[in-house]
Amino acid sequence: FPYAQLITCMLIVHWVVTPVIASQVMISAVAATCAVFLVTFVLWCLVLITMEIDQPFGEDANDLPIREMQRDFNQSLMTLLHPMAQRVPTYEDVTRRRRNSFL
């Protein structure tokens, strides 16, 4: 959590400093404006995406459906505990029968 706040502070500094540097380095004001907007927009988008991915549990639209996943997991466990699931499957050697039928 402090990491996200530190990155946000650094992006605010970047947001303030980048236009000044770009205006000094680039000749065209339009090119400087476009470059600063693009770089700042992309960096803010990346930070917001990482902050959303950092907390995958909750009730937001992008969060994992934990209740549904837990219900499915419990159902799978109950299926494994069923008496029919306790039988060991039999192995049938189909290749040997096929080989003998060709001879």
mmCIF file with all atom_site columns, C-alpha atoms in Angstrom:
data_model
loop_
_atom_site.group_PDB
_atom_site.id
_atom_site.type_symbol
_atom_site.label_atom_id
_atom_site.label_alt_id
_atom_site.label_comp_id
_atom_site.label_asym_id
_atom_site.label_entity_id
_atom_site.label_seq_id
_atom_site.pdbx_PDB_ins_code
_atom_site.Cartn_x
_atom_site.Cartn_y
_atom_site.Cartn_z
_atom_site.occupancy
_atom_site.B_iso_or_equiv
_atom_site.pdbx_formal_charge
_atom_site.auth_seq_id
_atom_site.auth_comp_id
_atom_site.auth_asym_id
_atom_site.auth_atom_id
_atom_site.pdbx_PDB_model_num
ATOM 1   C CA . PHE A 1 1   ? 0.000   0.000   0.000   1.00 0.00 ? 1   PHE A CA 1
ATOM 2   C CA . PRO A 1 2   ? 2.748   2.585   0.727   1.00 0.00 ? 2   PRO A CA 1
ATOM 3   C CA . TYR A 1 3   ? 4.358   1.543   -2.562  1.00 0.00 ? 3   TYR A CA 1
ATOM 4   C CA . ALA A 1 4   ? 1.270   2.672   -4.500  1.00 0.00 ? 4   ALA A CA 1
ATOM 5   C CA . GLN A 1 5   ? 1.263   6.003   -2.660  1.00 0.00 ? 5   GLN A CA 1
ATOM 6   C CA . LEU A 1 6   ? 4.956   6.528   -3.403  1.00 0.00 ? 6   LEU A CA 1
ATOM 7   C CA . ILE A 1 7   ? 4.403   5.813   -7.088  1.00 0.00 ? 7   ILE A CA 1
ATOM 8   C CA . THR A 1 8   ? 1.457   8.245   -7.115  1.00 0.00 ? 8   THR A CA 1
ATOM 9   C CA . CYS A 1 9   ? 3.644   10.993  -5.598  1.00 0.00 ? 9   CYS A CA 1
ATOM 10  C CA . MET A 1 10  ? 6.353   10.315  -8.168  1.00 0.00 ? 10  MET A CA 1
ATOM 11  C CA . LEU A 1 11  ? 3.798   10.527  -10.972 1.00 0.00 ? 11  LEU A CA 1
ATOM 12  C CA . ILE A 1 12  ? 2.568   13.881  -9.683  1.00 0.00 ? 12  ILE A CA 1
ATOM 13  C CA . VAL A 1 13  ? 6.158   15.160  -9.740  1.00 0.00 ? 13  VAL A CA 1
ATOM 14  C CA . HIS A 1 14  ? 6.525   13.716  -13.243 1.00 0.00 ? 14  HIS A CA 1
ATOM 15  C CA . TRP A 1 15  ? 3.264   15.421  -14.278 1.00 0.00 ? 15  TRP A CA 1
ATOM 16  C CA . VAL A 1 16  ? 4.654   18.800  -13.126 1.00 0.00 ? 16  VAL A CA 1
ATOM 17  C CA . VAL A 1 17  ? 8.259   18.478  -14.333 1.00 0.00 ? 17  VAL A CA 1
ATOM 18  C CA . THR A 1 18  ? 7.781   16.812  -17.729 1.00 0.00 ? 18  THR A CA 1
ATOM 19  C CA . PRO A 1 19  ? 6.000   19.741  -19.438 1.00 0.00 ? 19  PRO A CA 1
ATOM 20  C CA . VAL A 1 20  ? 8.750   22.125  -18.349 1.00 0.00 ? 20  VAL A CA 1
ATOM 21  C CA . ILE A 1 21  ? 11.526  19.892  -19.658 1.00 0.00 ? 21  ILE A CA 1
ATOM 22  C CA . ALA A 1 22  ? 9.649   19.061  -22.871 1.00 0.00 ? 22  ALA A CA 1
ATOM 23  C CA . SER A 1 23  ? 9.052   22.747  -23.598 1.00 0.00 ? 23  SER A CA 1
ATOM 24  C CA . GLN A 1 24  ? 12.790  23.415  -23.278 1.00 0.00 ? 24  GLN A CA 1
ATOM 25  C CA . VAL A 1 25  ? 13.942  20.410  -25.302 1.00 0.00 ? 25  VAL A CA 1
ATOM 26  C CA . MET A 1 26  ? 11.411  20.297  -28.141 1.00 0.00 ? 26  MET A CA 1
ATOM 27  C CA . ILE A 1 27  ? 11.101  23.017  -30.767 1.00 0.00 ? 27  ILE A CA 1
ATOM 28  C CA . SER A 1 28  ? 7.423   22.584  -31.572 1.00 0.00 ? 28  SER A CA 1
ATOM 29  C CA . ALA A 1 29  ? 4.919   23.389  -28.832 1.00 0.00 ? 29  ALA A CA 1
ATOM 30  C CA . VAL A 1 30  ? 2.356   21.055  -30.388 1.00 0.00 ? 30  VAL A CA 1
ATOM 31  C CA . ALA A 1 31  ? 4.826   18.153  -30.421 1.00 0.00 ? 31  ALA A CA 1
ATOM 32  C CA . ALA A 1 32  ? 5.815   18.849  -26.819 1.00 0.00 ? 32  ALA A CA 1
ATOM 33  C CA . THR A 1 33  ? 2.175   18.964  -25.741 1.00 0.00 ? 33  THR A CA 1
ATOM 34  C CA . CYS A 1 34  ? 1.346   15.705  -27.520 1.00 0.00 ? 34  CYS A CA 1
ATOM 35  C CA . ALA A 1 35  ? 4.424   13.937  -26.168 1.00 0.00 ? 35  ALA A CA 1
ATOM 36  C CA . VAL A 1 36  ? 3.808   15.061  -22.589 1.00 0.00 ? 36  VAL A CA 1
ATOM 37  C CA . PHE A 1 37  ? 0.135   14.125  -22.754 1.00 0.00 ? 37  PHE A CA 1
ATOM 38  C CA . LEU A 1 38  ? 0.851   10.697  -24.219 1.00 0.00 ? 38  LEU A CA 1
ATOM 39  C CA . VAL A 1 39  ? 3.612   9.799   -21.767 1.00 0.00 ? 39  VAL A CA 1
ATOM 40  C CA . THR A 1 40  ? 1.692   11.055  -18.732 1.00 0.00 ? 40  THR A CA 1
ATOM 41  C CA . PHE A 1 41  ? -1.541  9.365   -19.818 1.00 0.00 ? 41  PHE A CA 1
ATOM 42  C CA . VAL A 1 42  ? 0.151   6.002   -20.394 1.00 0.00 ? 42  VAL A CA 1
ATOM 43  C CA . LEU A 1 43  ? 1.973   6.088   -17.053 1.00 0.00 ? 43  LEU A CA 1
ATOM 44  C CA . TRP A 1 44  ? -1.194  6.981   -15.115 1.00 0.00 ? 44  TRP A CA 1
ATOM 45  C CA . CYS A 1 45  ? -3.087  4.198   -16.907 1.00 0.00 ? 45  CYS A CA 1
ATOM 46  C CA . LEU A 1 46  ? -0.408  1.672   -15.973 1.00 0.00 ? 46  LEU A CA 1
ATOM 47  C CA . VAL A 1 47  ? -0.469  2.736   -12.332 1.00 0.00 ? 47  VAL A CA 1
ATOM 48  C CA . LEU A 1 48  ? -4.252  2.550   -12.110 1.00 0.00 ? 48  LEU A CA 1
ATOM 49  C CA . ILE A 1 49  ? -4.268  -0.897  -13.712 1.00 0.00 ? 49  ILE A CA 1
ATOM 50  C CA . THR A 1 50  ? -1.612  -2.178  -11.312 1.00 0.00 ? 50  THR A CA 1
ATOM 51  C CA . MET A 1 51  ? -3.524  -0.803  -8.342  1.00 0.00 ? 51  MET A CA 1
ATOM 52  C CA . GLU A 1 52  ? -6.627  -2.685  -9.518  1.00 0.00 ? 52  GLU A CA 1
ATOM 53  C CA . ILE A 1 53  ? -4.681  -5.905  -10.064 1.00 0.00 ? 53  ILE A CA 1
ATOM 54  C CA . ASP A 1 54  ? -2.963  -5.547  -6.685  1.00 0.00 ? 54  ASP A CA 1
ATOM 55  C CA . GLN A 1 55  ? -6.275  -6.089  -4.846  1.00 0.00 ? 55  GLN A CA 1
ATOM 56  C CA . PRO A 1 56  ? -8.167  -8.858  -6.683  1.00 0.00 ? 56  PRO A CA 1
ATOM 57  C CA . PHE A 1 57  ? -10.596 -9.658  -3.854  1.00 0.00 ? 57  PHE A CA 1
ATOM 58  C CA . GLY A 1 58  ? -13.694 -7.607  -3.156  1.00 0.00 ? 58  GLY A CA 1
ATOM 59  C CA . GLU A 1 59  ? -17.006 -6.638  -4.677  1.00 0.00 ? 59  GLU A CA 1
ATOM 60  C CA . ASP A 1 60  ? -15.870 -4.500  -7.637  1.00 0.00 ? 60  ASP A CA 1
ATOM 61  C CA . ALA A 1 61  ? -16.656 -5.419  -11.234 1.00 0.00 ? 61  ALA A CA 1
ATOM 62  C CA . ASN A 1 62  ? -13.036 -6.454  -11.903 1.00 0.00 ? 62  ASN A CA 1
ATOM 63  C CA . ASP A 1 63  ? -12.597 -8.572  -8.779  1.00 0.00 ? 63  ASP A CA 1
ATOM 64  C CA . LEU A 1 64  ? -12.480 -12.353 -8.653  1.00 0.00 ? 64  LEU A CA 1
ATOM 65  C CA . PRO A 1 65  ? -15.771 -14.164 -7.879  1.00 0.00 ? 65  PRO A CA 1
ATOM 66  C CA . ILE A 1 66  ? -14.474 -15.765 -4.684  1.00 0.00 ? 66  ILE A CA 1
ATOM 67  C CA . ARG A 1 67  ? -17.842 -17.065 -3.427  1.00 0.00 ? 67  ARG A CA 1
ATOM 68  C CA . GLU A 1 68  ? -18.566 -18.825 -6.715  1.00 0.00 ? 68  GLU A CA 1
ATOM 69  C CA . MET A 1 69  ? -15.042 -20.239 -6.882  1.00 0.00 ? 69  MET A CA 1
ATOM 70  C CA . GLN A 1 70  ? -15.347 -21.560 -3.315  1.00 0.00 ? 70  GLN A CA 1
ATOM 71  C CA . ARG A 1 71  ? -18.730 -23.186 -4.103  1.00 0.00 ? 71  ARG A CA 1
ATOM 72  C CA . ASP A 1 72  ? -17.236 -24.893 -7.176  1.00 0.00 ? 72  ASP A CA 1
ATOM 73  C CA . PHE A 1 73  ? -14.257 -26.087 -5.161  1.00 0.00 ? 73  PHE A CA 1
ATOM 74  C CA . ASN A 1 74  ? -16.518 -27.474 -2.419  1.00 0.00 ? 74  ASN A CA 1
ATOM 75  C CA . GLN A 1 75  ? -18.642 -29.246 -5.052  1.00 0.00 ? 75  GLN A CA 1
ATOM 76  C CA . SER A 1 76  ? -15.490 -30.804 -6.520  1.00 0.00 ? 76  SER A CA 1
ATOM 77  C CA . LEU A 1 77  ? -14.459 -32.021 -3.077  1.00 0.00 ? 77  LEU A CA 1
ATOM 78  C CA . MET A 1 78  ? -17.911 -33.506 -2.485  1.00 0.00 ? 78  MET A CA 1
ATOM 79  C CA . THR A 1 79  ? -17.675 -35.281 -5.845  1.00 0.00 ? 79  THR A CA 1
ATOM 80  C CA . LEU A 1 80  ? -14.347 -36.807 -4.830  1.00 0.00 ? 80  LEU A CA 1
ATOM 81  C CA . LEU A 1 81  ? -15.873 -38.045 -1.568  1.00 0.00 ? 81  LEU A CA 1
ATOM 82  C CA . HIS A 1 82  ? -18.723 -39.831 -3.376  1.00 0.00 ? 82  HIS A CA 1
ATOM 83  C CA . PRO A 1 83  ? -18.473 -43.665 -3.091  1.00 0.00 ? 83  PRO A CA 1
ATOM 84  C CA . MET A 1 84  ? -18.376 -44.091 -6.889  1.00 0.00 ? 84  MET A CA 1
ATOM 85  C CA . ALA A 1 85  ? -15.295 -41.867 -7.024  1.00 0.00 ? 85  ALA A CA 1
ATOM 86  C CA . GLN A 1 86  ? -13.460 -44.146 -4.590  1.00 0.00 ? 86  GLN A CA 1
ATOM 87  C CA . ARG A 1 87  ? -13.241 -47.034 -7.079  1.00 0.00 ? 87  ARG A CA 1
ATOM 88  C CA . VAL A 1 88  ? -9.977  -47.470 -8.909  1.00 0.00 ? 88  VAL A CA 1
ATOM 89  C CA . PRO A 1 89  ? -10.532 -47.348 -12.667 1.00 0.00 ? 89  PRO A CA 1
ATOM 90  C CA . THR A 1 90  ? -9.784  -50.517 -14.593 1.00 0.00 ? 90  THR A CA 1
ATOM 91  C CA . TYR A 1 91  ? -7.197  -50.535 -17.323 1.00 0.00 ? 91  TYR A CA 1
ATOM 92  C CA . GLU A 1 92  ? -7.963  -52.216 -20.604 1.00 0.00 ? 92  GLU A CA 1
ATOM 93  C CA . ASP A 1 93  ? -5.089  -53.000 -22.909 1.00 0.00 ? 93  ASP A CA 1
ATOM 94  C CA . VAL A 1 94  ? -6.668  -51.951 -26.195 1.00 0.00 ? 94  VAL A CA 1
ATOM 95  C CA . THR A 1 95  ? -3.399  -51.898 -28.109 1.00 0.00 ? 95  THR A CA 1
ATOM 96  C CA . ARG A 1 96  ? -2.715  -55.580 -27.407 1.00 0.00 ? 96  ARG A CA 1
ATOM 97  C CA . ARG A 1 97  ? -6.174  -56.567 -28.674 1.00 0.00 ? 97  ARG A CA 1
ATOM 98  C CA . ARG A 1 98  ? -5.756  -54.474 -31.814 1.00 0.00 ? 98  ARG A CA 1
ATOM 99  C CA . ARG A 1 99  ? -2.327  -55.941 -32.505 1.00 0.00 ? 99  ARG A CA 1
ATOM 100 C CA . ASN A 1 100 ? -3.659  -59.501 -32.124 1.00 0.00 ? 100 ASN A CA 1
ATOM 101 C CA . SER A 1 101 ? -6.617  -58.787 -34.404 1.00 0.00 ? 101 SER A CA 1
ATOM 102 C CA . PHE A 1 102 ? -4.281  -57.725 -37.232 1.00 0.00 ? 102 PHE A CA 1
ATOM 103 C CA . LEU A 1 103 ? -2.155  -60.866 -37.001 1.00 0.00 ? 103 LEU A CA 1
#
